[in-house]
CSV table of C-alpha atoms and ligand atoms in Angstrom, one decimal:
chain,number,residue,atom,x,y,z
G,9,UNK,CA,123.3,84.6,149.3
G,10,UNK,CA,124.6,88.2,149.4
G,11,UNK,CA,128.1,88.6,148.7
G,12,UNK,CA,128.1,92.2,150.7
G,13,UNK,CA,131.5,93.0,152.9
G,14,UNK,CA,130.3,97.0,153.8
G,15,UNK,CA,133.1,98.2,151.0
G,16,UNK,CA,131.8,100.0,147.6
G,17,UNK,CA,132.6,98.4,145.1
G,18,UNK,CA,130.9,94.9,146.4
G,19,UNK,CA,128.2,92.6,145.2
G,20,UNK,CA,124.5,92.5,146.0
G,21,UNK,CA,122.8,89.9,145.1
G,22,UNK,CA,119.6,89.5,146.0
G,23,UNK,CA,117.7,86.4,147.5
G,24,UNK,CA,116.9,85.1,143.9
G,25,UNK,CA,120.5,85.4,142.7
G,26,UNK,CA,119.9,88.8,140.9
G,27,UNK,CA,122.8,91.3,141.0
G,28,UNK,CA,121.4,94.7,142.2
G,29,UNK,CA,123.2,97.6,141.1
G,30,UNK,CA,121.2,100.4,140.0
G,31,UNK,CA,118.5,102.4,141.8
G,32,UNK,CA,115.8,105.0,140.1
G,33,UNK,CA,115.5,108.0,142.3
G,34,UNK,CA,112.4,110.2,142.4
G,35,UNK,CA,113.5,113.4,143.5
G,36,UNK,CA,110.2,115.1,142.8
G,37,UNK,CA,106.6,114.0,142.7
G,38,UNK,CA,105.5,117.5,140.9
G,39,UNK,CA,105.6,117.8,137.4
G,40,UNK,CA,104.9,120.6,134.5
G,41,UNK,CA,103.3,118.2,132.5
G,42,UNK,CA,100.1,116.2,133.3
G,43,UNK,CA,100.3,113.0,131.0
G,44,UNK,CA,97.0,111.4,130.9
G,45,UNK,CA,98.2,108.0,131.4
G,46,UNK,CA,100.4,109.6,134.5
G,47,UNK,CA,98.9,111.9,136.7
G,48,UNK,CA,95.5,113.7,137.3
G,49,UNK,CA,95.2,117.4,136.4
G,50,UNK,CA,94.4,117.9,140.3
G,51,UNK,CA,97.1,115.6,142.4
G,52,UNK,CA,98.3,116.9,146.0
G,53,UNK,CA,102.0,117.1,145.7
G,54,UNK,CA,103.9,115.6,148.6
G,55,UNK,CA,104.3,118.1,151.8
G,56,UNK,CA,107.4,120.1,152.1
G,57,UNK,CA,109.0,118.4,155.0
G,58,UNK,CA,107.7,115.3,153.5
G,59,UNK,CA,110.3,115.1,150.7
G,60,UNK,CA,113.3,114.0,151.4
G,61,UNK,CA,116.1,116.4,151.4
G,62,UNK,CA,119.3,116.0,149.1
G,63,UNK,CA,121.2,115.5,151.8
G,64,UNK,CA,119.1,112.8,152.4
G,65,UNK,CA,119.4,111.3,149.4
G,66,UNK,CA,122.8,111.7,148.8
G,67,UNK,CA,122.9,109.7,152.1
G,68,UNK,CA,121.2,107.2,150.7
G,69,UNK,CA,123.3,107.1,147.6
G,70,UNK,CA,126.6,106.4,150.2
G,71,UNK,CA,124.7,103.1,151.8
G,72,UNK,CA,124.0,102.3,148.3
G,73,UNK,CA,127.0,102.6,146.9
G,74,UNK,CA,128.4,100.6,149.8
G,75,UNK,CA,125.8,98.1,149.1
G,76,UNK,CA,127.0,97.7,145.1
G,77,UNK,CA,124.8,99.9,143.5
G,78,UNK,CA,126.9,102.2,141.5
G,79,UNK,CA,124.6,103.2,138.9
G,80,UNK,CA,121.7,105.6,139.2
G,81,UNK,CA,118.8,107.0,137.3
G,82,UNK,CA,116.9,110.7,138.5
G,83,UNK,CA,113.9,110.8,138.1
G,84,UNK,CA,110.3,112.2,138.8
G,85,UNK,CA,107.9,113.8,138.6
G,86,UNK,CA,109.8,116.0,136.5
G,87,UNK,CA,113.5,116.0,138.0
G,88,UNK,CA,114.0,119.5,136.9
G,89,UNK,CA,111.8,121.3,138.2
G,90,UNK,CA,113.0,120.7,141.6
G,91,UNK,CA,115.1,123.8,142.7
G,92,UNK,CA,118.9,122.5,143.1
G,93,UNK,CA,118.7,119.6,140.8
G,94,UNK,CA,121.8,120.2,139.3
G,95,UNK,CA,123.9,120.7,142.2
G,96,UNK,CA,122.6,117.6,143.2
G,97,UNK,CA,123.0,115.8,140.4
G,98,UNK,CA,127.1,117.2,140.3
G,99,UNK,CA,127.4,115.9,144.2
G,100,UNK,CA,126.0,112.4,143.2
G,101,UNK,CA,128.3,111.9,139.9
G,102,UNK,CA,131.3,113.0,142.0
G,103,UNK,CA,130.6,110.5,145.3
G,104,UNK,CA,133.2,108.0,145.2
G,105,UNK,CA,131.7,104.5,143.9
G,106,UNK,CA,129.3,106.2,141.3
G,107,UNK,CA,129.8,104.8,138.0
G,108,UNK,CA,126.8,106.1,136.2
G,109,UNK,CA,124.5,109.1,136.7
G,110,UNK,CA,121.8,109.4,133.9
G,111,UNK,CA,118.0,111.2,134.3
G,112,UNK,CA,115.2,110.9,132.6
G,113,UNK,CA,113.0,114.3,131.5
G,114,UNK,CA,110.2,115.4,130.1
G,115,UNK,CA,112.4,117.8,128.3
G,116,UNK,CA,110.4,120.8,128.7
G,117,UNK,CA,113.6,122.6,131.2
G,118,UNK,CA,116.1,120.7,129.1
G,119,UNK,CA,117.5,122.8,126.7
G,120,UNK,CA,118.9,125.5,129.2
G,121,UNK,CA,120.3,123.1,131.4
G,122,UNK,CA,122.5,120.8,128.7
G,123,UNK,CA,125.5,122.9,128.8
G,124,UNK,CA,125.6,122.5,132.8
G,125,UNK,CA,124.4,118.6,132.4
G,126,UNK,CA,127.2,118.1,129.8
G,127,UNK,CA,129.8,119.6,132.5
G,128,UNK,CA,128.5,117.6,135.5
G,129,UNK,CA,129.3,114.6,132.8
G,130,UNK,CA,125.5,113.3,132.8
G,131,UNK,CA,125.9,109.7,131.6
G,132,UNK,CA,122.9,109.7,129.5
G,133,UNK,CA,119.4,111.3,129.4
G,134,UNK,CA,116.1,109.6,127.8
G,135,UNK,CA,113.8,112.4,127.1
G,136,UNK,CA,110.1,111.4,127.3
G,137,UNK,CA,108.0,112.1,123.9
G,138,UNK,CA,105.0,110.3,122.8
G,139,UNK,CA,103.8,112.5,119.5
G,140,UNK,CA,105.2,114.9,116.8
G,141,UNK,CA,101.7,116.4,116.7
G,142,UNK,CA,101.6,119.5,118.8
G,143,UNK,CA,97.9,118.9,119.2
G,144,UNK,CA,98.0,115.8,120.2
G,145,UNK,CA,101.0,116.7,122.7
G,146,UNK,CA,98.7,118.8,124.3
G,147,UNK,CA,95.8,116.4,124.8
G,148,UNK,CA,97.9,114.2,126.2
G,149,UNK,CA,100.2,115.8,128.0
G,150,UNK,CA,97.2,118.8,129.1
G,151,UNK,CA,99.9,121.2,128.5
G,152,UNK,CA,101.3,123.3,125.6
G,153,UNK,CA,105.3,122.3,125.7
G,154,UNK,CA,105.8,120.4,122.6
G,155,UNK,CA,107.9,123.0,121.1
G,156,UNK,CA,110.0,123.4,124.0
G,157,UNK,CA,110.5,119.6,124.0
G,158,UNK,CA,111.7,119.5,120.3
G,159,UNK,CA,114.3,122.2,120.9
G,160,UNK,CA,115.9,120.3,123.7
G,161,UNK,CA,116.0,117.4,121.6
G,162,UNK,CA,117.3,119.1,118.4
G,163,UNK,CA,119.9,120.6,121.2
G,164,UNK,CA,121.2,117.8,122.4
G,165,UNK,CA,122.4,116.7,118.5
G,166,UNK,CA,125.3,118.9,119.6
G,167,UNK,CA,126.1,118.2,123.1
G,168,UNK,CA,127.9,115.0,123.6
G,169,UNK,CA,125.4,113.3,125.7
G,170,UNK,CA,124.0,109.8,124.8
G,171,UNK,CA,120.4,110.3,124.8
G,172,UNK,CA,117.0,108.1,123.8
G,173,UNK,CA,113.6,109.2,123.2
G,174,UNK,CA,110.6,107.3,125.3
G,175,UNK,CA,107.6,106.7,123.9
G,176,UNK,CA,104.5,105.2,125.2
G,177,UNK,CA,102.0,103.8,122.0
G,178,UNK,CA,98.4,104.2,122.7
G,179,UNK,CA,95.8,102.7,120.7
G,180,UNK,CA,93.7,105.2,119.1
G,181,UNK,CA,96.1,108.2,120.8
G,182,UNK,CA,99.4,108.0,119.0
G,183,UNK,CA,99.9,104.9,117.5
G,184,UNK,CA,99.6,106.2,113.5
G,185,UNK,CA,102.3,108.3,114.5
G,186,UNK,CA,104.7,104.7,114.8
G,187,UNK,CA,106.6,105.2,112.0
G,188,UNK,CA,107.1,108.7,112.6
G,189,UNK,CA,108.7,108.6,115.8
G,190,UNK,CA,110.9,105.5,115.0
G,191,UNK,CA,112.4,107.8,112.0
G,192,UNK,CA,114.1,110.3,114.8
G,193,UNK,CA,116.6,107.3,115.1
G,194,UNK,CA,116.9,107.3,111.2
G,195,UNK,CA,117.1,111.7,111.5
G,196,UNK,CA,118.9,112.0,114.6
G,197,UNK,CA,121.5,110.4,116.8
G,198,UNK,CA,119.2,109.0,119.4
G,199,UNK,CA,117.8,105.4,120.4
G,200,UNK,CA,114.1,105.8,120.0
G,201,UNK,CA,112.4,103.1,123.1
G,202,UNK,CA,108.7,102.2,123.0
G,203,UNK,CA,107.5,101.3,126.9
G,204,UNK,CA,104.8,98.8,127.1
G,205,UNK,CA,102.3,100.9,129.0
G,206,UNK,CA,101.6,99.5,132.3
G,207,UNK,CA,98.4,99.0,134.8
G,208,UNK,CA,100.1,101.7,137.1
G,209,UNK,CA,97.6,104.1,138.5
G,210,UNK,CA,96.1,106.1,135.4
G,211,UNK,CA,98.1,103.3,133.0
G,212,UNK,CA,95.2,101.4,133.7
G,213,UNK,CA,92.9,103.6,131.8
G,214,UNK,CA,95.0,103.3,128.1
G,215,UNK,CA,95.7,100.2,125.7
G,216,UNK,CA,99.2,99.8,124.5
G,217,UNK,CA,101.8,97.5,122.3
G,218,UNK,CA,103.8,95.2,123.0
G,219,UNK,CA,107.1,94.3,121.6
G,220,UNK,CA,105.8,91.8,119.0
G,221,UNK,CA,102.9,94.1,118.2
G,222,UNK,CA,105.6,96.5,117.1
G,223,UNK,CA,108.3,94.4,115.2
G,224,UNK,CA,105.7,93.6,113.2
G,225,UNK,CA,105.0,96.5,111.8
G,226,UNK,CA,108.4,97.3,111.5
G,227,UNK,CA,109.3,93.7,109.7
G,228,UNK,CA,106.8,94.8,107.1
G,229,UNK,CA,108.1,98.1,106.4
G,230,UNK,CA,112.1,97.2,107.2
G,231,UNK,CA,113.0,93.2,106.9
G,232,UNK,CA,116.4,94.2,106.7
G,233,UNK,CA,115.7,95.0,110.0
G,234,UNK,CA,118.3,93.1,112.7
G,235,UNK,CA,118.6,92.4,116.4
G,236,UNK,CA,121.0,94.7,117.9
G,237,UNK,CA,123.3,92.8,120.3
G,238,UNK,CA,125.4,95.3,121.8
G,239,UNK,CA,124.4,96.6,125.6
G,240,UNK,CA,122.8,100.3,125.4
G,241,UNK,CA,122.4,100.8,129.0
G,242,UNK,CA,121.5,99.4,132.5
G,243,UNK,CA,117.7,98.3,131.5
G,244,UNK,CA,115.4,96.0,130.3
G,245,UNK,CA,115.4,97.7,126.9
G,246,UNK,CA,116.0,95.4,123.9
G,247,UNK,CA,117.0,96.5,120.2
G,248,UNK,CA,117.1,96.3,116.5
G,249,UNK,CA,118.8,98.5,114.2
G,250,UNK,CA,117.3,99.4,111.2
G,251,UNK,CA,119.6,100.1,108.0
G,252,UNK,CA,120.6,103.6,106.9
G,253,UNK,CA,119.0,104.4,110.4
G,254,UNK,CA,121.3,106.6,112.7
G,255,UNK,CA,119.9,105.3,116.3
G,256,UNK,CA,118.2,102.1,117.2
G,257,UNK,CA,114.8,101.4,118.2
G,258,UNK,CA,114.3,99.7,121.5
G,259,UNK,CA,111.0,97.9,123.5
G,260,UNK,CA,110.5,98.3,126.8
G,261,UNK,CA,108.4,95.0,126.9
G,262,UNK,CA,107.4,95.6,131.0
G,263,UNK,CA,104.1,93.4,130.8
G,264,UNK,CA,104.7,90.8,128.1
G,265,UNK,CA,108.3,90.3,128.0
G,266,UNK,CA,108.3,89.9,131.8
G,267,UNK,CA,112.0,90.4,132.5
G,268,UNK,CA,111.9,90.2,136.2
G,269,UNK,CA,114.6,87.1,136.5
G,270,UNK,CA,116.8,90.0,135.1
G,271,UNK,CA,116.2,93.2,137.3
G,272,UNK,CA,118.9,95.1,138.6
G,273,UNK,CA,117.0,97.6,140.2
G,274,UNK,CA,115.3,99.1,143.6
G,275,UNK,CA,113.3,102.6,143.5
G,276,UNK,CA,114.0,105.6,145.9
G,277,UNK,CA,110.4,107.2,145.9
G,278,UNK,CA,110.9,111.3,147.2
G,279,UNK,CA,109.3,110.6,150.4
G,280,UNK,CA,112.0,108.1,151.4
G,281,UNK,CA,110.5,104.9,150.2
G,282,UNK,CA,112.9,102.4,149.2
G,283,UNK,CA,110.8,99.7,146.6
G,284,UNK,CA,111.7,96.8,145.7
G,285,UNK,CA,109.4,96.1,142.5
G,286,UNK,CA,107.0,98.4,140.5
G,287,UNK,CA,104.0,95.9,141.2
G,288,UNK,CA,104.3,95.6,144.9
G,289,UNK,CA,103.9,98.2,147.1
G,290,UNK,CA,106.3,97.1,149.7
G,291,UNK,CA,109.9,98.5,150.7
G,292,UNK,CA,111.1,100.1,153.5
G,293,UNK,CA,110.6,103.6,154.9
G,294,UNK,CA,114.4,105.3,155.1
G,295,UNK,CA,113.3,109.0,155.8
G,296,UNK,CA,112.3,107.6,159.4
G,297,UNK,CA,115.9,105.7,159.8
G,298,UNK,CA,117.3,109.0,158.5
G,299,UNK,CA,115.3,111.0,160.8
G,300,UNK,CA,115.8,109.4,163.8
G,301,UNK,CA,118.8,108.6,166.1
G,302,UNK,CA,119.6,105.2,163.8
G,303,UNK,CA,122.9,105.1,163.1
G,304,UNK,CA,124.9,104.4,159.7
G,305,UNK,CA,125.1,100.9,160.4
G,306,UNK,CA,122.0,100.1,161.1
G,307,UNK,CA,120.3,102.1,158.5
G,308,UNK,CA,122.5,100.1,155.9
G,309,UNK,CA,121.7,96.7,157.7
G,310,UNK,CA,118.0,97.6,157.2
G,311,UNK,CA,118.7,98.6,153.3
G,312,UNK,CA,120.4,95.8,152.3
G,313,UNK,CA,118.1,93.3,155.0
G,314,UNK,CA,114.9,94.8,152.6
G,315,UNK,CA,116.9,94.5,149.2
G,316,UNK,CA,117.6,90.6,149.9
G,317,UNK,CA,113.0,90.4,150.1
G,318,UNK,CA,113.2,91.9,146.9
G,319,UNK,CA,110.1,89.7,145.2
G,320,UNK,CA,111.1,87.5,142.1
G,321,UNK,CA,108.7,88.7,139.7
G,322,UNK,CA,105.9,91.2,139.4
G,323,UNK,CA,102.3,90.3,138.6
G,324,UNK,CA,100.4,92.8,136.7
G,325,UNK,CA,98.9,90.2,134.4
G,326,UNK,CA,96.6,89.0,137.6
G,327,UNK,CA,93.7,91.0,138.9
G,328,UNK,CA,94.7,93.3,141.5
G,329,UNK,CA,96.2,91.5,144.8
G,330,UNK,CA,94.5,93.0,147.8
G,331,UNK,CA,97.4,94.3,149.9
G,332,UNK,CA,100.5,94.2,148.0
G,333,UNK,CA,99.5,96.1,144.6
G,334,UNK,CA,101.6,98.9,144.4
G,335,UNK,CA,98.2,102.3,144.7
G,336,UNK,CA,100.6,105.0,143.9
G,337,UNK,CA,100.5,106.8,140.3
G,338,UNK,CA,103.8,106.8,138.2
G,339,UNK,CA,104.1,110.6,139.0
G,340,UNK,CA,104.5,109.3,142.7
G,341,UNK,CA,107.2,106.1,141.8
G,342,UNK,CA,109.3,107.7,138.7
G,343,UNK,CA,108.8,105.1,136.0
A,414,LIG,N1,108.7,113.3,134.1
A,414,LIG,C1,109.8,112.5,133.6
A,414,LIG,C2,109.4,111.9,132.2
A,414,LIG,O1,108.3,112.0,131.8
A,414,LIG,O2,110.3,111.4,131.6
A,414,LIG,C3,110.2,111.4,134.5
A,414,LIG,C4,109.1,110.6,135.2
A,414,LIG,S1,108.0,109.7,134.2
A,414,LIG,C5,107.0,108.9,135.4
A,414,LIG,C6,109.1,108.4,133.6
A,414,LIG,C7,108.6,107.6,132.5
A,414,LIG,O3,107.4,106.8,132.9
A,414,LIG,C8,108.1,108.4,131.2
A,414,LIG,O4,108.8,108.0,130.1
A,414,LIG,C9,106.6,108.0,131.1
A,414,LIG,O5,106.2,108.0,129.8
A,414,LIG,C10,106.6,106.7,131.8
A,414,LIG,N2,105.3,106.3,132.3
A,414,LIG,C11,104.4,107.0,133.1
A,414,LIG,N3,103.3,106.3,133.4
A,414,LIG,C12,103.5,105.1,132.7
A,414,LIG,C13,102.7,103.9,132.6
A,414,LIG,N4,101.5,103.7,133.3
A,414,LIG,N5,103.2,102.8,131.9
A,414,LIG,C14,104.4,102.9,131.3
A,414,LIG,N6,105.2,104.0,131.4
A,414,LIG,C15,104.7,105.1,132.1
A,415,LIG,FE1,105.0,114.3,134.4
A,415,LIG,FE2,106.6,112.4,133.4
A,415,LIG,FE3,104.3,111.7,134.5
A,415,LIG,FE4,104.3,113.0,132.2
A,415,LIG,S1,105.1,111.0,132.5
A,415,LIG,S2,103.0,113.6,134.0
A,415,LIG,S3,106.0,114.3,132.4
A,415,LIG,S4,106.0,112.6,135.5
């Protein structure tokens, strides 16, 4: 049952009665960090005329819009090291029908860009952090940018951009450093979210928390502590706010919390793949519609035709399904 009419501002819903209205774009697959869990030191980046254009995304972004997707997330790789990302990111916040442009960074280029991000009016940024430890920054992250991080963060305290802090717990990596990282939302004005880690790619190789792993160690050091009920973005992110705490702390609960009968979202992928769910490995490639002579029509009848297959509910907890298991590393898919 799709309530499409061609006009922005419509209703997609999806085969399972889902509303679809936000898409993750990957506007990179190259990053400046190499984040054990992520990507391998050595990783062939994605050819030049491989990568879709921003032309071609922002062409994209039209059908989507059209389709009822008004909200979108940039991505990576790291979004900002691709040359032109803010233009970009100024031509997609001012297409008619957008409601919502937010990106999510490593925060090593950050805090040279925040004056121009807070002019484009960048709905949000979530800034991805997993340690306070320099040391341990660089082992897991194989690079020496924790410093550069933590000034962007400290910078955006004065810019008026909502932002959040990802973390991904690791047994054994990071996870003394709990408490630690949940106190920047009693320091700072920022939501602090722990992701579930998931079997993506290198995920596989790294045990994480889940949610109730994690509000029990916060019940015993904060039972004051309360369930936030108020809507803090577009996700599957859920709360509690801590007294005498600034921000909240969120869970990204992606394995154990399955919250597929809720997700709003499809993936752009930066060679043109539009995916339907992280698990699967399905979607449709649009850098060939765009490429050839298919018209406008008929490459938004194909987006919205694969959007309505979009699969009810992803399977990580099963052994790996031969076919359909999305083989692509997070680097490759943008989180
Ligand atoms: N480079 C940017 C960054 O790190 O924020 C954007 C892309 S990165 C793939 C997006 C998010 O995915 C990061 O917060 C990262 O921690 C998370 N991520 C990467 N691999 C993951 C995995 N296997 N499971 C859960 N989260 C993962
Ligand atoms: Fe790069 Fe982000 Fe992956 Fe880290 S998580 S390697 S910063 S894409």
């Amino acid at each position: 049952m799709d309530s499409l009419n061609g006009k922005a501002g419509k209703t997609m819903i999806d085969s399972h009665g889902r509303k679809i209205d936000y898409m993750r774009i990957s506007i990179t697959d190259r990053c400046n960090l190499r984040c054990q869990y992520c990507m391998p030191e050595e990783l062939p980046s994605i050819g030049h005329t491989e990568i879709l254009r921003f032309e071609e995304i922002l062409e994209i972004c039209r059908h989507a819009v059209s389709l009822g997707i008004t909200k979108f997330k940039v991505t990576g790789g790291e979004p900002l090291v691709r040359k032109g990302c803010l233009s970009f990111l100024r031509s997609l916040k001012t297409m008619p029908g957008v409601e919502q442009v937010t990106i999510t960074t490593n925060g090593v280029l950050l805090k040279s860009c925040l004056s121009q991000l807070e002019d484009i009016g960048i709905d949000g940024i979530n800034i991805s952090l997993d340690t306070l430890n320099p040391e341990i920054y660089e082992k897991m992250t194989r690079r020496n940018e924790f410093s550069q991080v933590w000034d962007a963060i400290v910078a955006t305290q004065a810019s008026k951009i909502r932002t959040k802090i990802n973390c991904v717990l690791l047994k054994g990596i990071n996870d003394h450093e709990f408490f630690d990282l949940i106190h920047l939302a009693r320091d700072y004005q920022l939501d602090v979210r722990f992701i579930e880690i998931m079997p993506i790619g290198y995920g596989k190789g790294f045990e994480g928390f889940d949610k109730k792993d994690l509000l029990e160690k916060i019940a015993e050091k904060y039972p004051d502590y309360q369930v936030e009920h108020r809507v803090h973005g577009n996700g599957p992110a859920s709360y509690v706010n801590i007294p005498g705490f600034k921000g909240c702390v969120g869970f990204i609960d992606a394995i154990h919390g399955k919250f597929c009968d809720q997700c709003n979202r499809i993936r752009l992928t930066s060679d043109g793949i539009l995916k339907l769910c992280l698990y699967y490995e399905n979607g449709i490639d649009l850098k060939k519609y765009l490429r050839s002579e298919a018209s406008s029509e008929e490459i938004l009848a194909a987006m919205q035709k694969t959007i309505m297959k979009k699969p009810l509910e992803h399977q990580f907890h099963l052994t790996a399904k031969e076919g359909s298991e999305e083989l692509k590393n997070m680097s490759q898919i943008g989180g």
